[in-house]
Coordinates of C-alpha atoms in Angstrom, one line a residue:
X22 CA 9.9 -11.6 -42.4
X23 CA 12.1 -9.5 -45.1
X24 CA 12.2 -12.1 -47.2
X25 CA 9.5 -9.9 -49.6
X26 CA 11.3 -6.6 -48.5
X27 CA 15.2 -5.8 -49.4
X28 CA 17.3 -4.6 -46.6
X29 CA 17.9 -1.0 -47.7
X30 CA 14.1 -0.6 -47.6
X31 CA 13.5 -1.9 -44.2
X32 CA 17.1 -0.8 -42.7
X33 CA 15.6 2.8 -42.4
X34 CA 12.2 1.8 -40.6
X35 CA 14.1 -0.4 -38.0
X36 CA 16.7 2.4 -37.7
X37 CA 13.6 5.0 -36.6
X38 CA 11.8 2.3 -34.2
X39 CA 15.4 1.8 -32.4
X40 CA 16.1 5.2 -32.0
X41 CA 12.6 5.6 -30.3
X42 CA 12.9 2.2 -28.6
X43 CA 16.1 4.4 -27.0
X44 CA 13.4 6.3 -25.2
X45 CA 11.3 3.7 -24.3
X46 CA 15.1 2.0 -22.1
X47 CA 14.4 5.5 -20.2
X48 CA 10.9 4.7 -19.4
X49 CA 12.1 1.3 -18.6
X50 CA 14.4 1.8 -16.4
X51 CA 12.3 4.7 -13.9
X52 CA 10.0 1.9 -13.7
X53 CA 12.5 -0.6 -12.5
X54 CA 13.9 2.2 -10.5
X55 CA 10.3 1.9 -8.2
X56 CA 11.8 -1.3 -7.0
X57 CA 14.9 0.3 -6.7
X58 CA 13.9 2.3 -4.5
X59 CA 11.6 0.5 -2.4
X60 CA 14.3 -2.2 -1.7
X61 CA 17.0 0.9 -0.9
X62 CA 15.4 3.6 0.9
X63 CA 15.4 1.4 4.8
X64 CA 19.0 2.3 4.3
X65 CA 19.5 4.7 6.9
X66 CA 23.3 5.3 5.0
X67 CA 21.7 6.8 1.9
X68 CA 18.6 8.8 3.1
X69 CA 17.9 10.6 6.2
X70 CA 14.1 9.9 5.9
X71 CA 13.4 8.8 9.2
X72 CA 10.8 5.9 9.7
X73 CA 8.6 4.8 6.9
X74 CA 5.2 3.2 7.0
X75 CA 4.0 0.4 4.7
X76 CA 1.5 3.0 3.2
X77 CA 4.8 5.2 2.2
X78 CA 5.8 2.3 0.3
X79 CA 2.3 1.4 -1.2
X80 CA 2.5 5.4 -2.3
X81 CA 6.4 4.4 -3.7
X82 CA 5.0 1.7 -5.4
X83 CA 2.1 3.7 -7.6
X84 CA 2.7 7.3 -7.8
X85 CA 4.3 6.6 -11.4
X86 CA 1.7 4.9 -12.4
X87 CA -1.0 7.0 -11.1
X88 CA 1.3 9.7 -13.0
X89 CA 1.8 7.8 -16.2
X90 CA -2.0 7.2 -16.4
X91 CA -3.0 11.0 -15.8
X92 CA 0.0 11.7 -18.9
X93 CA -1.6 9.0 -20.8
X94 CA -5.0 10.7 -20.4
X95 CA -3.6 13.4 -21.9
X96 CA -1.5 12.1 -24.4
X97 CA -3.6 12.4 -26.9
X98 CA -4.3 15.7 -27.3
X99 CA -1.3 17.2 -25.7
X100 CA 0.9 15.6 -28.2
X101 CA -0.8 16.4 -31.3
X102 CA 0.4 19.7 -31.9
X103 CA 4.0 18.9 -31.3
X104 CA 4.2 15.6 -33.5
X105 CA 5.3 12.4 -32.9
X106 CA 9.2 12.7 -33.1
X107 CA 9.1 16.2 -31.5
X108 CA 6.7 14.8 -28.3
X109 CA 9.0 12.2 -27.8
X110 CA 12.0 13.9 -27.8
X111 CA 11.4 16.8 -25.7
X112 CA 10.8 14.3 -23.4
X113 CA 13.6 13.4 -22.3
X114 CA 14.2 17.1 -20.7
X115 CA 12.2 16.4 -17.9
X116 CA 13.1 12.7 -17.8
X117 CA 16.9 13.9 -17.1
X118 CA 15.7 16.5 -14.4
X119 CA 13.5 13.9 -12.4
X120 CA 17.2 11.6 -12.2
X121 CA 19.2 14.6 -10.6
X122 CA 15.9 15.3 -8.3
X123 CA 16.0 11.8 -6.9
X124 CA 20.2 11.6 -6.7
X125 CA 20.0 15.4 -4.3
X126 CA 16.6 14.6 -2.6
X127 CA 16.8 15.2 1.6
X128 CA 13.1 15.0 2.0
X129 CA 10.4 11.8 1.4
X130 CA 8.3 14.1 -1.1
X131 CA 11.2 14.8 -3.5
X132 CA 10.8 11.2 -4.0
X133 CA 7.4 11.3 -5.1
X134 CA 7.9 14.2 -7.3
X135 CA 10.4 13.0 -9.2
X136 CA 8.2 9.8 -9.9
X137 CA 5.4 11.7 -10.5
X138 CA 7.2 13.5 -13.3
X139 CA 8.8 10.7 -15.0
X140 CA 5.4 8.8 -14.8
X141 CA 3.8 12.3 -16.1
X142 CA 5.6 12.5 -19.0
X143 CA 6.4 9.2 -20.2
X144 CA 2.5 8.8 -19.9
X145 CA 2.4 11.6 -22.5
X146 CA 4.0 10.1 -25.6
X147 CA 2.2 7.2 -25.0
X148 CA 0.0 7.5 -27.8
X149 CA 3.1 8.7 -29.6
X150 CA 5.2 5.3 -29.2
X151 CA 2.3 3.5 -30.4
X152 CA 1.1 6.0 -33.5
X153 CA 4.8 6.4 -34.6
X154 CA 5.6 3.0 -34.9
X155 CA 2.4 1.5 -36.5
X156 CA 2.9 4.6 -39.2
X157 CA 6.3 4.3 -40.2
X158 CA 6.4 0.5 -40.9
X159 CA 5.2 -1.7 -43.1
X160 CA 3.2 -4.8 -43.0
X161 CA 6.0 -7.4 -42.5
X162 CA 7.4 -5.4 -40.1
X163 CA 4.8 -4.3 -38.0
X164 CA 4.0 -6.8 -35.6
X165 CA 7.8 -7.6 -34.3
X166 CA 9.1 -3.9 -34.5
X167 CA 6.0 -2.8 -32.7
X168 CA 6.8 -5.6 -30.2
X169 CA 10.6 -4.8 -29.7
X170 CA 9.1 -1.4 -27.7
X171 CA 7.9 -3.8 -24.6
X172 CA 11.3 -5.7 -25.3
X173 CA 13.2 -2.0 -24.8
X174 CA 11.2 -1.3 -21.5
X175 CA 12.2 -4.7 -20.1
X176 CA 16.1 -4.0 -21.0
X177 CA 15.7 -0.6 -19.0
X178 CA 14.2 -2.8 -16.3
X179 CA 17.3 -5.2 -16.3
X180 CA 19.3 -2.3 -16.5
X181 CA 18.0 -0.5 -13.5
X182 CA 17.9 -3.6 -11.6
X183 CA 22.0 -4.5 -12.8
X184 CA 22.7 -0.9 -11.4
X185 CA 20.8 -1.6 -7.6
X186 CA 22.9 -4.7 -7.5
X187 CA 25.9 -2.7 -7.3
X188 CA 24.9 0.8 -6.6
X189 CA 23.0 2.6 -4.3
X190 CA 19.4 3.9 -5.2
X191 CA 21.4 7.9 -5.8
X192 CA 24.3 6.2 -8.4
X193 CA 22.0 4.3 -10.2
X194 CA 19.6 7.9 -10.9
X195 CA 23.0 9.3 -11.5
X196 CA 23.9 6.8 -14.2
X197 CA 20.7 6.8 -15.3
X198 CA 20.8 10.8 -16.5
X199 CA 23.1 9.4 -19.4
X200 CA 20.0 7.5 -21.4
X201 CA 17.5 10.7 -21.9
X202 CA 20.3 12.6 -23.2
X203 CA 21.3 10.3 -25.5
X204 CA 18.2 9.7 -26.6
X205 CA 18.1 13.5 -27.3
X206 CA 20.6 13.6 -29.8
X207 CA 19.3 10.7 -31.4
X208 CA 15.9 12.2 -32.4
X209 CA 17.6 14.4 -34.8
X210 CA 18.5 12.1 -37.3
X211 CA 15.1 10.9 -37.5
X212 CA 12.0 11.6 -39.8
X213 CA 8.5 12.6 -38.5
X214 CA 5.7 10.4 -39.0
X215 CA 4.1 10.7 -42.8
X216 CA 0.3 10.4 -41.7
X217 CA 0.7 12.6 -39.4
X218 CA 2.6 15.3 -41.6
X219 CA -0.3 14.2 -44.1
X220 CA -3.0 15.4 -41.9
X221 CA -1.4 18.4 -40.8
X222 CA -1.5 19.2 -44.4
X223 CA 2.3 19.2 -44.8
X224 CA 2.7 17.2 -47.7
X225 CA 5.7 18.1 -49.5
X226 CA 7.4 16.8 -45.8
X227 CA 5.7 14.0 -45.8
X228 CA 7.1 12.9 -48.9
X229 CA 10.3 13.4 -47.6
X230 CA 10.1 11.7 -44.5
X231 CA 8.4 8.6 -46.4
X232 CA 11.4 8.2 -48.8
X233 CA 13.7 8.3 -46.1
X234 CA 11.5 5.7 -44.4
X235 CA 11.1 3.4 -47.4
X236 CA 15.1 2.9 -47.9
X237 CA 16.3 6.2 -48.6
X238 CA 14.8 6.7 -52.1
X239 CA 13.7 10.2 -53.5
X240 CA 10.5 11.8 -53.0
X241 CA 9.6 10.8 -56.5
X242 CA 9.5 7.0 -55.7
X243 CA 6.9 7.7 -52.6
X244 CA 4.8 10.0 -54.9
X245 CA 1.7 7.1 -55.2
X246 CA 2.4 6.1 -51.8
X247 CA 1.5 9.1 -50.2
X248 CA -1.1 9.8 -52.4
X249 CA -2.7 6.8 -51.5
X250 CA -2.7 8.4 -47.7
X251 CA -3.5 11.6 -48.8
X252 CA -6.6 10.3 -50.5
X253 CA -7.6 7.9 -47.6
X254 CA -7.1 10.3 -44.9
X255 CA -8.3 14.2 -44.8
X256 CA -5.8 16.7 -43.9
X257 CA -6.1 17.9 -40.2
X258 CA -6.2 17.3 -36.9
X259 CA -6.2 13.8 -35.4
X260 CA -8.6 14.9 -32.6
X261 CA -11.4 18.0 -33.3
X262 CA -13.6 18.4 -30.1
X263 CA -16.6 19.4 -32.9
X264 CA -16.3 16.1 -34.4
X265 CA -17.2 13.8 -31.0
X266 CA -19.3 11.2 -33.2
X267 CA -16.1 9.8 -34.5
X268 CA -15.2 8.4 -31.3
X269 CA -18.8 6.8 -30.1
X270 CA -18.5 4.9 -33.7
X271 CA -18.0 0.8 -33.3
X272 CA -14.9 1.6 -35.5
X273 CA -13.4 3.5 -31.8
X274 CA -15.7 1.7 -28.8
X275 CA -15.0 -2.0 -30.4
X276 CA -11.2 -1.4 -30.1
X277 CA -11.1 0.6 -27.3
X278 CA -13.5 -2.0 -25.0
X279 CA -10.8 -4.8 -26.5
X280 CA -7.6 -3.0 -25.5
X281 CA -9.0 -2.5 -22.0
X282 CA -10.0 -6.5 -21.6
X283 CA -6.2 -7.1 -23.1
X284 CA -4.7 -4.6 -20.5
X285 CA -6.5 -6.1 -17.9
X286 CA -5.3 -9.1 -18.1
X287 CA -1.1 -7.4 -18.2
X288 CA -1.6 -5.6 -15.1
X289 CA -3.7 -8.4 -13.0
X290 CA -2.2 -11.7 -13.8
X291 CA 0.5 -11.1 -11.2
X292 CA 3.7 -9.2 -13.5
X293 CA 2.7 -6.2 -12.9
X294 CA 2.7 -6.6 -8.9
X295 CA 5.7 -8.9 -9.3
X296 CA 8.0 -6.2 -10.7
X297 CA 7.0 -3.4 -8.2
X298 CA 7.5 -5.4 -5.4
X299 CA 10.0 -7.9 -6.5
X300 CA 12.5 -7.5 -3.7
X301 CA 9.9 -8.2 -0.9
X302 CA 8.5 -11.2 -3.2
X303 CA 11.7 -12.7 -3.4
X304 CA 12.8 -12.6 0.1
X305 CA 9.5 -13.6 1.0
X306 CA 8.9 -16.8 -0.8
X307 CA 13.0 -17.3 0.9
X308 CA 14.7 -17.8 -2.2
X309 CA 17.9 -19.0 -2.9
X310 CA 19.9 -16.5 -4.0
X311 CA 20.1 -12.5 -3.0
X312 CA 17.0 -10.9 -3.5
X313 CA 18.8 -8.3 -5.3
X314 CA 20.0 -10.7 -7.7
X315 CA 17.3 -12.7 -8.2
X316 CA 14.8 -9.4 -9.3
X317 CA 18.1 -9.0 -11.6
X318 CA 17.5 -12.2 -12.7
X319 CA 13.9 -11.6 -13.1
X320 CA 14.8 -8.5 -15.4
X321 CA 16.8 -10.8 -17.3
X322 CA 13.6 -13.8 -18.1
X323 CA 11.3 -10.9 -18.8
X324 CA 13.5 -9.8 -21.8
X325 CA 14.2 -13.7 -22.8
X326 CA 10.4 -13.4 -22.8
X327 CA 10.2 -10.7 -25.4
X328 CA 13.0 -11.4 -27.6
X329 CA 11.2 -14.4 -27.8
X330 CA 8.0 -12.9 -28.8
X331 CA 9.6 -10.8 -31.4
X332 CA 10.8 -14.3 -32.8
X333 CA 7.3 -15.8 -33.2
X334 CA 4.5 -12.9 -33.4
X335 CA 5.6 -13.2 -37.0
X336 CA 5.5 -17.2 -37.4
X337 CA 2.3 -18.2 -35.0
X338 CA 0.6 -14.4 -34.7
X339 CA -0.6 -12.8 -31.8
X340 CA -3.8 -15.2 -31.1
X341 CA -1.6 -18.2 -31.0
X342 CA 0.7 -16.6 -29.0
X343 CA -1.1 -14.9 -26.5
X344 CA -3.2 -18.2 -26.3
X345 CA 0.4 -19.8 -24.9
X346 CA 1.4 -16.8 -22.8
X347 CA -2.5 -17.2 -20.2
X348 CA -2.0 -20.6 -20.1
X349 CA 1.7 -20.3 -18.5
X350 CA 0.3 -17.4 -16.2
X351 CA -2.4 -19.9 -15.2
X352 CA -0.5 -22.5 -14.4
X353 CA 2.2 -20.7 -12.5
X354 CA 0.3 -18.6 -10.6
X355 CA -2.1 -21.3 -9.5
X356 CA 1.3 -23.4 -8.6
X357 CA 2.7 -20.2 -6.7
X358 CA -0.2 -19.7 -4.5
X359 CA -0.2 -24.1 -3.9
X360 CA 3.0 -23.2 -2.6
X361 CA 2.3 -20.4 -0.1
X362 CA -0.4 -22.7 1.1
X363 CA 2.3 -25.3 1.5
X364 CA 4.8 -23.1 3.3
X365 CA 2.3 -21.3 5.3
X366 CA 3.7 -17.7 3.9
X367 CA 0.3 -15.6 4.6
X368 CA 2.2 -11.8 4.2
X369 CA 4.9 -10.5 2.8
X370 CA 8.1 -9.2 4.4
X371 CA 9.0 -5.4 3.1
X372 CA 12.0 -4.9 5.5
X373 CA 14.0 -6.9 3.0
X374 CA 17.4 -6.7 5.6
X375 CA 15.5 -8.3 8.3
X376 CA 13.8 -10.4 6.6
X377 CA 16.8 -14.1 6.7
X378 CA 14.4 -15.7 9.5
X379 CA 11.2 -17.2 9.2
X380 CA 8.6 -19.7 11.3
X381 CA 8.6 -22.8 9.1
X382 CA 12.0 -22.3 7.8
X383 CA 10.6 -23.4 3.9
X384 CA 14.2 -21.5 2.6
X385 CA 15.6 -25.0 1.6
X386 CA 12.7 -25.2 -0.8
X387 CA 13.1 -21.5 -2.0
X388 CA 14.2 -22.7 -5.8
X389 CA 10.4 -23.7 -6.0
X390 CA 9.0 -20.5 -6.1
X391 CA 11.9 -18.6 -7.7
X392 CA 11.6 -20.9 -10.4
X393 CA 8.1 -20.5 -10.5
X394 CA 8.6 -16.6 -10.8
X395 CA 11.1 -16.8 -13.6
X396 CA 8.4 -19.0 -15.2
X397 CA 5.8 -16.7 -15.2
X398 CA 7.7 -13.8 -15.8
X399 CA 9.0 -15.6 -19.4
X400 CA 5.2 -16.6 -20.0
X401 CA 3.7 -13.1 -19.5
X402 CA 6.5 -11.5 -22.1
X403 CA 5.9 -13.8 -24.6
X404 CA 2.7 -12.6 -25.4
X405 CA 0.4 -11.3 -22.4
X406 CA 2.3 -8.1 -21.8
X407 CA 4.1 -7.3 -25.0
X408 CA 1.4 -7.8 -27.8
X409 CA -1.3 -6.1 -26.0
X410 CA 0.7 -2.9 -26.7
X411 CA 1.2 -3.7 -30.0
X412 CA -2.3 -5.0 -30.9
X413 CA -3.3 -1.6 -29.8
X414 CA -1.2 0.7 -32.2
X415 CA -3.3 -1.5 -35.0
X416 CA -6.8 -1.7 -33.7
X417 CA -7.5 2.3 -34.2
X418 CA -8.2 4.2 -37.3
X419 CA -5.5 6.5 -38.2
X420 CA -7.9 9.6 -37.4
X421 CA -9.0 8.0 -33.9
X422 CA -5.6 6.5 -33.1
X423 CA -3.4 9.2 -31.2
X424 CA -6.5 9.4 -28.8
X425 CA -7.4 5.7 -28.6
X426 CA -3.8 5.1 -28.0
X427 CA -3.6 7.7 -25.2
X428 CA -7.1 6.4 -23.5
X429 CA -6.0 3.1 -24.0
X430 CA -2.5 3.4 -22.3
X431 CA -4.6 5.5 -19.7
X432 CA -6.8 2.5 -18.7
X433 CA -3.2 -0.1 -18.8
X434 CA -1.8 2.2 -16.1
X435 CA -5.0 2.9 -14.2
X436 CA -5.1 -0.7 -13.9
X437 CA -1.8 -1.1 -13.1
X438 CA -2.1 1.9 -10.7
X439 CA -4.6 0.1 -8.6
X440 CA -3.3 -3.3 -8.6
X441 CA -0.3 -1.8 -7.2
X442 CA -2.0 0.1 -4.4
X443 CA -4.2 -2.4 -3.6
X444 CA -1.3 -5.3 -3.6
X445 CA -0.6 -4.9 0.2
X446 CA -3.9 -4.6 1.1
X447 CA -5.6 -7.7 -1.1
X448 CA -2.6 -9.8 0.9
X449 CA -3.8 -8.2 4.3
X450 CA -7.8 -9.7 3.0
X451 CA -7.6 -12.8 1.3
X452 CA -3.6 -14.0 2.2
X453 CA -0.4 -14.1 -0.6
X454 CA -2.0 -17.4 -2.1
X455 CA -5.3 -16.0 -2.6
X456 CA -3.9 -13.4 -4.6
X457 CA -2.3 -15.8 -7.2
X458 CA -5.4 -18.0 -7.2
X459 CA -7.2 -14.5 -8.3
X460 CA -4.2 -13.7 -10.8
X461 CA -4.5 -17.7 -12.2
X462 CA -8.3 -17.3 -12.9
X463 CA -7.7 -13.5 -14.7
X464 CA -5.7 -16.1 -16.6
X465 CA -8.1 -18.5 -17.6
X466 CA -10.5 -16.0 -18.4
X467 CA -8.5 -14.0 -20.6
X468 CA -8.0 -17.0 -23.0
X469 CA -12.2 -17.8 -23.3
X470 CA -12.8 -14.0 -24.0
X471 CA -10.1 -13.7 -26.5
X472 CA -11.0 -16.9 -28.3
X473 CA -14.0 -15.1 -29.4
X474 CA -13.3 -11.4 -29.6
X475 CA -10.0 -11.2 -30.6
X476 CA -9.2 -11.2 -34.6
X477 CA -5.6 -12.0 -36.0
X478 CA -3.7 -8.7 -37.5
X479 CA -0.5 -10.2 -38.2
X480 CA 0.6 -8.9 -42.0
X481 CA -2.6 -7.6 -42.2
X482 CA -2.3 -3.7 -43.6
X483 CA -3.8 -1.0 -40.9
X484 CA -6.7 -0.4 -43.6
X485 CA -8.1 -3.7 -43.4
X486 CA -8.0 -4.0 -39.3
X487 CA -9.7 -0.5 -39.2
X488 CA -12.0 -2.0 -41.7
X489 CA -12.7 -5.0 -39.5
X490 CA -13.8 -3.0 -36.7
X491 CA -16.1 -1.1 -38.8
X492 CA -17.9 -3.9 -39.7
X493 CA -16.8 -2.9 -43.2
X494 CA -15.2 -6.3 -43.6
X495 CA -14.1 -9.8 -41.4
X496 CA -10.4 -10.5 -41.0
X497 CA -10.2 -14.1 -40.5
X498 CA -7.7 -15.9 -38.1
X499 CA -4.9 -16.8 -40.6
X500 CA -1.0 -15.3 -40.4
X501 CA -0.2 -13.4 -43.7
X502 CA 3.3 -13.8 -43.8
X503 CA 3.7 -12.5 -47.8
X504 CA 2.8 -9.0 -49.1
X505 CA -1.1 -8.8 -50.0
X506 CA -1.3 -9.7 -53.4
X507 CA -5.4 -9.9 -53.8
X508 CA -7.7 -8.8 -51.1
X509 CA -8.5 -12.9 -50.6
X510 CA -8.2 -12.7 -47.1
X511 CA -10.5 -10.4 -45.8
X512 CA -14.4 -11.7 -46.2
X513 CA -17.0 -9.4 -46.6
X514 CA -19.5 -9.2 -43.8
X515 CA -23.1 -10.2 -45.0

């Protein structure tokens, strides 16, 4: 992957994506916390919440996501004013006040609210991960440091679920005030995002902030650089309410209609339900080990799963890969619900403390499924869940992509929102097993659609994607590992 780039020059761009990837371990881990929570608060010795109904938890379960999507929504044009850096550092403000709400809350509300807020407001830089990331970096980069973003959200997940296996639901939101803060301070010593200093008509920053990007080098050495962006896109705003025909253009709907297929398939091919409810999953399916330490272990094969698509994106591209990753989803989850068919497990237990007895006694089994889980939760990071986000910070045109970025991430967590909420209730209609049999065909179907509609953008520069969806040009399904020497792989459309 650097072997066309020296390290100064890419040093500074991984620097950048790390220090925001620091923000991303903060979304992370108040996602993880959900399950946190949902396995802790039956405690009676840490809340004073009386009894709680299975729709409280269904609420627990997707008021973030509800919250992220509403955030996401907004993203777009919220953020746009502020800039990229800027949005995602103020951030962490009200990500630090939603951990000391949940660590003093008395009441069942307080709970939602602080979920709603850290959903809220991770849902607004949304677009921001995505733009930042895709603008800063070149090429050769791209793909894998766009990818280690879904790898930073899993370590906050394996982080948050290392704390519930020795803390209480109020330590770990204690401990978990340290990340935003940090990731506060770490913002400063990073540069804003060139296009977007570029079309706020702040070039002289822009050259700045691109020499620091491209190894340190002064503003001199960018000079063509920039022009080349400055020529290619107008000075402005990213989003102008009197200029609505940009986004009913192929160049928007094309990408947009592909992220949402792509996000469909990471929030209903059984993950996304999996980490929510992992606790009750685990000691359902009667699993060998602690439930708390098997969603731990859980935490731990989803980031085995991204590490190892940051390993291959770059070798077999994202069609390849995401190709491998359905195929594992649909042949675990079709083997998952065989097995609740075989052990007769119809429901699922959410009292996780009473749950060490049940009818057909299938416990000596248990490694089956747990196995089976750990399988599908490597298979869906290697490429299902990690690559849609990062095909989507390349699909968009620069003008259309803090908006296309926000609407996209809008429709992951709608998605994700509802197969959350309606979890419980699709188990209560068509039994655990038919649920899996639904996630397994999602599966299948994913891999015919994308055969067709999906193009490979691995080492291919954001001008010729754009172009592809324009129907300016075709990529073709090729990995361009080198720096584009010649335009030779990009055929005209006739």
């Amino acid at each position: 992957m650097l072997r066309n780039m020296s390290i100064r020059q890419s040093l500074p761009q991984i620097v950048a994506v790390m220090v925001k990837n620091w923000l991303m371990i903060s979304l992370g881990m108040s996602i993880g916390y959900t399950t946190i929570l949902i396995g802790g608060v039956f405690d009676g010795s840490t809340n004073h919440f009386g009894s709680i109904s299975a729709n409280q938890v269904s609420w627990l379960g997707s008021t973030s996501t509800l919250s992220i999507f509403i955030g996401s929504l907004l993203s777009g044009i919220v953020t746009q004013r502020l800039g990229r850096k800027r949005s995602m550092q103020l951030v962490t403000i009200p990500f630090l006040a939603a951990w000391l709400l949940f660590y003093f809350s008395n009441a069942f509300w307080q709970l939602y609210l602080g979920l709603g807020i850290t959903g809220l407001f991770g849902g607004l830089v949304e677009a921001s991960f995505c733009a930042y990331v895709s603008e800063i970096t070149e090429p050769q980069l791209r793909g894998t440091l766009t990818a280690t973003g879904s790898m930073s959200i899993f370590i906050g997940l394996v982080i948050q679920f290392l704390l519930g296996t020795n803390y209480n639901w109020r330590k770990c939101a204690l401990i978990s005030c340290a990340f935003p803060t940090i990731t506060f301070l770490l913002f400063c010593f990073v540069p804003e995002s060139p296009y977007w200093l570029i079309m706020n008509g702040k070039a002289e920053e822009a050259k700045k902030s691109l020499a620091w990007l491209r190894g340190w080098k002064a503003p001199t050495d960018v000079a063509a650089e920039i022009d080349e962006i400055a020529n290619r896109h107008e000075s402005g705003k990213c989003f102008d309410w009197n200029d609505v025909r940009r986004y009913l253009k192929r160049s928007f709907t094309l990408p947009l209609l592909l992220i949402a297929f792509m996000f469909l398939l990471h929030t209903c091919t059984g993950l996304a339900t999996l980490e929510t409810y992992s606790v009750s999953i685990m000691a359902t399916m009667d699993v060998p080990i602690n439930a708390y330490y098997a969603t731990l272990i859980l935490g731990v094969s989803s980031l085995s799963g991204s590490s190892l698509c940051i390993i291959l994106v770059h070798r077999l591209g994202k069609r390849v890969l995401l190709f491998i990753s359905l195929g594992g989803l649909c042949v675990c989850n079709l083997l998952i619900a065989a097995y609740t068919n075989v052990a007769n497990i119809k429901g699922i237990i959410l009292e996780v403390q009473n749950s060490s007895v049940r009818d057909l006694g299938a416990d000596k089994y248990g490694w089956i499924p747990f196995t089976l889980l750990i399988m599908l939760s490597i298979a869906d990071h290697v490429g299902n869940s990690t690559l849609a986000w990062v095909v989507m910070a390349e699909v968009f045109s620069h003008e259309t992509r803090l908006l296309g970025c926000g609407l996209g991430s809008s429709i992951s967590y709608l998605l994700r929102f509802f197969s959350n909420y309606l979890f419980l209730k699709l188990i209560a209609f068509m039994t655990l097993g038919g649920v899996y049999y639904l996630y397994g065909s999602i599966s299948l179907l994913g891999i015919i659609v994308l055969f067709f509609v999906l193009p490979e953008t691995e080492g291919k520069t954001l001008e010729e994607v754009s172009d592809h969806f324009q129907g300016i040009s075709k990529l073709d399904n090729k990995v361009r590992r080198k720096k584009k020497v010649a335009n030779c792989s990009v055929t005209p459309v006739i």
